[in-house]
CSV table of C-alpha atoms and ligand atoms in Angstrom, one decimal:
chain,number,residue,atom,x,y,z
A,95,UNK,CA,-15.2,19.1,6.2
A,96,UNK,CA,-16.9,19.5,3.0
A,97,UNK,CA,-15.7,19.0,-0.6
A,98,UNK,CA,-14.4,23.0,-0.4
A,99,UNK,CA,-12.3,22.4,2.3
A,100,UNK,CA,-11.2,18.9,1.4
A,101,UNK,CA,-9.8,20.4,-1.7
A,102,UNK,CA,-7.8,23.0,0.3
A,103,UNK,CA,-6.2,20.4,1.8
A,104,UNK,CA,-5.8,17.7,-0.3
A,105,UNK,CA,-4.4,20.3,-2.4
A,106,UNK,CA,-1.6,21.0,0.5
A,107,UNK,CA,-0.5,17.3,0.8
A,108,UNK,CA,-0.6,17.2,-2.5
A,109,UNK,CA,2.5,20.6,-2.4
A,110,UNK,CA,4.1,18.2,0.5
A,111,UNK,CA,4.6,15.2,-2.2
A,112,UNK,CA,5.3,17.2,-5.1
A,113,UNK,CA,8.0,19.4,-1.8
A,114,UNK,CA,9.5,16.3,-1.1
A,115,UNK,CA,9.3,14.2,-5.3
A,116,UNK,CA,11.4,16.7,-6.4
A,117,UNK,CA,14.0,16.7,-4.4
A,118,UNK,CA,14.8,13.2,-5.3
A,119,UNK,CA,14.6,14.3,-9.5
A,120,UNK,CA,11.4,15.9,-11.6
A,121,UNK,CA,11.3,12.4,-13.2
A,122,UNK,CA,10.6,10.4,-9.2
A,123,UNK,CA,6.7,10.7,-9.7
A,124,UNK,CA,4.6,8.9,-5.7
A,125,UNK,CA,1.0,7.9,-7.0
A,126,UNK,CA,-0.9,8.6,-3.2
A,127,UNK,CA,-2.6,5.9,-1.9
A,128,UNK,CA,-5.8,7.1,-0.4
A,129,UNK,CA,-6.6,5.2,3.0
A,130,UNK,CA,-10.2,5.5,3.8
A,131,UNK,CA,-9.8,2.8,6.9
A,132,UNK,CA,-10.9,5.9,9.7
A,133,UNK,CA,-14.0,7.0,6.7
A,134,UNK,CA,-17.3,6.8,6.0
A,135,UNK,CA,-17.8,6.1,1.7
A,136,UNK,CA,-19.2,9.6,2.4
A,137,UNK,CA,-16.1,11.0,2.8
A,138,UNK,CA,-14.4,9.4,0.4
A,139,UNK,CA,-16.7,9.9,-2.1
A,140,UNK,CA,-16.2,13.6,-1.0
A,141,UNK,CA,-11.9,13.0,-2.2
A,142,UNK,CA,-13.4,11.2,-5.3
A,143,UNK,CA,-14.5,14.6,-6.4
A,144,UNK,CA,-12.1,16.1,-6.2
A,145,UNK,CA,-9.3,13.5,-8.3
A,146,UNK,CA,-8.6,11.2,-5.9
A,147,UNK,CA,-8.4,8.0,-7.8
A,148,UNK,CA,-7.0,4.8,-5.6
A,149,UNK,CA,-7.9,4.2,-1.9
A,150,UNK,CA,-7.2,1.6,0.6
A,151,UNK,CA,-8.3,-0.6,3.7
A,152,UNK,CA,-6.6,-2.6,6.2
A,153,UNK,CA,-9.4,-5.0,7.4
A,154,UNK,CA,-11.2,-7.3,4.2
A,155,UNK,CA,-14.2,-7.2,5.9
A,156,UNK,CA,-14.2,-2.9,5.5
A,157,UNK,CA,-13.1,-3.2,2.1
A,158,UNK,CA,-15.9,-5.5,0.9
A,159,UNK,CA,-18.6,-3.0,2.5
A,160,UNK,CA,-16.8,0.5,1.2
A,161,UNK,CA,-16.2,-1.6,-2.3
A,162,UNK,CA,-19.5,-2.2,-2.1
A,163,UNK,CA,-21.4,0.6,-1.7
A,164,UNK,CA,-19.3,2.8,-3.9
A,165,UNK,CA,-18.9,0.5,-6.9
A,166,UNK,CA,-20.6,2.7,-9.2
A,167,UNK,CA,-17.5,4.9,-8.9
A,168,UNK,CA,-14.5,3.9,-10.5
A,169,UNK,CA,-12.0,3.4,-7.8
A,170,UNK,CA,-8.9,2.0,-7.6
A,171,UNK,CA,-9.4,-0.2,-4.7
A,172,UNK,CA,-5.5,-1.3,-2.5
A,173,UNK,CA,-5.5,-3.7,0.1
A,174,UNK,CA,-2.4,-2.7,3.1
A,175,UNK,CA,-3.7,-5.4,5.8
A,176,UNK,CA,-2.7,-8.2,6.3
A,177,UNK,CA,-4.3,-11.3,5.6
A,178,UNK,CA,-5.5,-14.3,6.7
A,179,UNK,CA,-5.8,-17.3,5.3
A,180,UNK,CA,-9.2,-18.0,6.0
A,181,UNK,CA,-10.4,-13.9,3.8
A,182,UNK,CA,-8.4,-14.9,1.7
A,183,UNK,CA,-11.1,-16.2,-0.5
A,184,UNK,CA,-13.3,-13.1,0.3
A,185,UNK,CA,-11.0,-10.4,-0.9
A,186,UNK,CA,-10.1,-12.6,-4.3
A,187,UNK,CA,-14.1,-12.0,-4.6
A,188,UNK,CA,-13.4,-8.5,-4.3
A,189,UNK,CA,-10.1,-8.6,-6.8
A,190,UNK,CA,-8.1,-5.4,-5.5
A,191,UNK,CA,-5.9,-3.3,-7.9
A,192,UNK,CA,-2.8,-4.2,-5.3
A,193,UNK,CA,-2.6,-6.2,-2.5
A,194,UNK,CA,0.2,-4.7,-0.5
A,195,UNK,CA,0.9,-7.1,2.5
A,196,UNK,CA,2.5,-10.3,1.2
A,197,UNK,CA,4.3,-11.6,3.9
A,198,UNK,CA,5.2,-15.4,3.9
A,199,UNK,CA,6.1,-17.6,1.8
A,200,UNK,CA,2.7,-20.0,3.2
A,201,UNK,CA,0.8,-17.7,3.1
A,202,UNK,CA,1.9,-16.9,-1.4
A,203,UNK,CA,1.3,-20.3,-1.8
A,204,UNK,CA,-2.2,-20.5,0.1
A,205,UNK,CA,-3.1,-18.1,-2.7
A,206,UNK,CA,-1.6,-19.4,-5.4
A,207,UNK,CA,-3.8,-22.2,-5.1
A,208,UNK,CA,-7.3,-20.1,-4.8
A,209,UNK,CA,-5.8,-18.2,-8.1
A,210,UNK,CA,-5.4,-21.6,-10.2
A,211,UNK,CA,-8.5,-22.7,-9.6
A,212,UNK,CA,-9.8,-19.5,-9.8
A,213,UNK,CA,-8.4,-19.0,-13.3
A,214,UNK,CA,-7.1,-15.2,-11.9
A,215,UNK,CA,-3.9,-13.6,-11.4
A,216,UNK,CA,-3.6,-11.3,-8.1
A,217,UNK,CA,-0.9,-7.5,-7.7
A,218,UNK,CA,1.3,-7.8,-5.3
A,219,UNK,CA,4.0,-6.2,-3.2
A,220,UNK,CA,6.3,-8.2,-0.2
A,221,UNK,CA,6.0,-6.8,2.4
A,222,UNK,CA,9.5,-6.3,3.5
A,223,UNK,CA,10.3,-6.0,8.6
A,224,UNK,CA,12.5,-3.8,7.5
A,225,UNK,CA,13.6,-2.7,11.3
A,226,UNK,CA,12.5,-6.3,12.0
A,227,UNK,CA,10.7,-5.7,14.8
A,228,UNK,CA,8.4,-8.6,16.9
A,229,UNK,CA,5.9,-5.7,16.6
A,230,UNK,CA,5.1,-6.1,12.5
A,231,UNK,CA,5.3,-8.8,10.1
A,232,UNK,CA,6.5,-9.1,6.8
A,233,UNK,CA,10.2,-11.1,5.3
A,234,UNK,CA,13.2,-9.7,7.5
A,235,UNK,CA,15.5,-8.3,4.8
A,236,UNK,CA,18.4,-10.8,4.5
A,237,UNK,CA,15.9,-13.6,2.8
A,238,UNK,CA,14.1,-10.4,1.1
A,239,UNK,CA,15.0,-11.6,-2.6
A,240,UNK,CA,15.7,-14.6,-2.6
A,241,UNK,CA,11.8,-14.9,-1.6
A,242,UNK,CA,11.3,-12.8,-4.1
A,243,UNK,CA,12.5,-14.7,-6.2
A,244,UNK,CA,10.7,-18.0,-5.1
A,245,UNK,CA,7.4,-17.0,-5.0
A,246,UNK,CA,7.9,-15.3,-8.8
A,247,UNK,CA,9.2,-19.0,-9.4
A,248,UNK,CA,6.6,-20.6,-7.9
A,249,UNK,CA,3.6,-19.0,-7.6
A,250,UNK,CA,2.9,-17.5,-11.1
A,251,UNK,CA,-1.0,-16.6,-11.0
A,252,UNK,CA,1.1,-13.5,-8.1
A,253,UNK,CA,2.4,-10.9,-10.3
A,254,UNK,CA,5.0,-9.5,-8.0
A,255,UNK,CA,4.8,-5.7,-8.2
A,256,UNK,CA,7.9,-5.0,-5.7
A,257,UNK,CA,8.4,-3.6,-1.8
A,258,UNK,CA,6.0,-2.6,0.7
A,259,UNK,CA,6.8,-1.1,3.7
A,260,UNK,CA,5.8,0.2,7.4
A,261,UNK,CA,8.6,2.9,9.0
A,262,UNK,CA,10.3,1.6,11.8
A,263,UNK,CA,8.2,2.7,14.8
A,264,UNK,CA,11.0,5.0,17.0
A,265,UNK,CA,10.6,8.5,16.9
A,266,UNK,CA,14.5,8.5,16.2
A,267,UNK,CA,14.2,10.5,12.5
A,268,UNK,CA,17.6,8.4,11.7
A,269,UNK,CA,16.7,5.1,11.9
A,270,UNK,CA,13.4,5.2,9.3
A,271,UNK,CA,15.4,7.2,7.3
A,272,UNK,CA,17.8,3.5,8.1
A,273,UNK,CA,14.1,1.4,7.9
A,274,UNK,CA,13.2,3.8,4.3
A,275,UNK,CA,16.8,2.3,3.3
A,276,UNK,CA,16.9,-1.6,3.8
A,277,UNK,CA,13.7,-1.5,2.1
A,278,UNK,CA,14.6,0.8,-1.3
A,279,UNK,CA,18.0,-1.1,-1.3
A,280,UNK,CA,16.5,-4.7,-1.2
A,281,UNK,CA,13.8,-2.9,-4.5
A,282,UNK,CA,16.5,-1.8,-6.3
A,283,UNK,CA,17.7,-5.3,-6.4
A,284,UNK,CA,14.7,-6.8,-7.9
A,285,UNK,CA,14.5,-7.8,-11.3
A,286,UNK,CA,11.6,-6.2,-12.7
A,287,UNK,CA,10.0,-4.5,-9.3
A,288,UNK,CA,8.2,-1.3,-10.8
A,289,UNK,CA,6.6,-0.4,-7.0
A,290,UNK,CA,8.5,0.4,-3.8
A,291,UNK,CA,5.2,1.3,-0.8
A,292,UNK,CA,6.4,2.8,1.6
A,293,UNK,CA,5.3,6.6,4.1
A,294,UNK,CA,2.4,6.8,6.1
A,295,UNK,CA,0.9,10.8,6.9
A,296,UNK,CA,3.6,11.3,9.6
A,297,UNK,CA,6.5,9.8,7.7
A,298,UNK,CA,5.4,9.9,4.3
A,299,UNK,CA,8.0,12.9,3.1
A,300,UNK,CA,11.3,11.1,4.7
A,301,UNK,CA,9.7,7.7,2.8
A,302,UNK,CA,9.8,10.2,-0.4
A,303,UNK,CA,13.0,11.4,-0.1
A,304,UNK,CA,14.3,7.6,0.2
A,305,UNK,CA,12.7,6.4,-3.2
A,306,UNK,CA,8.9,6.0,-2.6
A,307,UNK,CA,6.9,6.2,-5.1
A,308,UNK,CA,3.1,4.3,-3.5
A,309,UNK,CA,2.3,6.2,-0.3
A,310,UNK,CA,-0.1,5.3,1.8
A,311,UNK,CA,-2.2,8.8,4.0
A,312,UNK,CA,-4.7,8.1,6.1
A,313,UNK,CA,-5.0,10.7,8.4
A,314,UNK,CA,-3.3,13.0,6.3
A,315,UNK,CA,-5.7,12.8,3.3
A,316,UNK,CA,-8.9,12.7,5.6
A,317,UNK,CA,-8.0,15.3,7.5
A,318,UNK,CA,-8.6,13.0,11.1
B,61,PLP,C1,-3.4,2.8,8.7
B,61,PLP,C2,-2.5,2.2,7.5
B,61,PLP,C3,-1.6,3.3,6.6
B,61,PLP,C4,-2.4,4.8,6.8
B,61,PLP,O1,-2.2,5.6,7.6
B,61,PLP,P1,-1.9,7.1,8.8
B,61,PLP,O2,-1.2,6.8,9.3
B,61,PLP,O3,-3.1,7.2,9.4
B,61,PLP,O4,-1.6,7.3,7.2
B,61,PLP,C5,-1.0,3.4,5.8
B,61,PLP,N1,0.0,1.4,5.5
B,61,PLP,C6,-1.3,0.5,6.6
B,61,PLP,C7,-0.7,-0.8,6.4
B,61,PLP,C8,-2.1,0.7,7.6
B,61,PLP,O5,-2.6,-0.2,8.1
């Protein structure tokens, strides 16, 4: 698509986000993170030119390459994938705006060590496995609040900002909704949390109606 086609397309996505957020409240603000994992630097640039600033990748290597290629642009890079311990240093070299998928205490402790050595901090979200799926990473809902506090206490160089979850993997809308509600309830119970990252291309309107204030949109943003 050329830039004008992108503009028309993005206007439509933004309208859908607007409609969903207004069902919650006119004060409910939702941020769109454009997930660029299926897209090229050139396509990212087109979205940048029509106003999109926040982009996300799910592989450290891709994040490194694209952020390097586009370093002249003032982009805000998010890392939304699961982080292997041996990639921590590579991620910290990039210093992303937000890491969405802090999914274990072990990872938090490893991150803390490396952050302390570098004398840096990292904004992060705790990933919740809200539908308790074997295929997914994240903390189980029952332990999430307790672990959130534990990480806050033990890992002062990690700034926990809230939670992230991927909706239940099913066509049953009620179950997807339930998984979002579970995450939202945890989010509301956390003192000081400000970000509830949930909703992807196939379910972002439902996620927003359940309280999400950050959606991670890949295919729908780039029209893939
Ligand atoms: C790929 C990905 C997305 C975006 O997926 P779409 O369905 O293309 O919108 C969101 N979050 C995570 C963690 C992803 O890996």
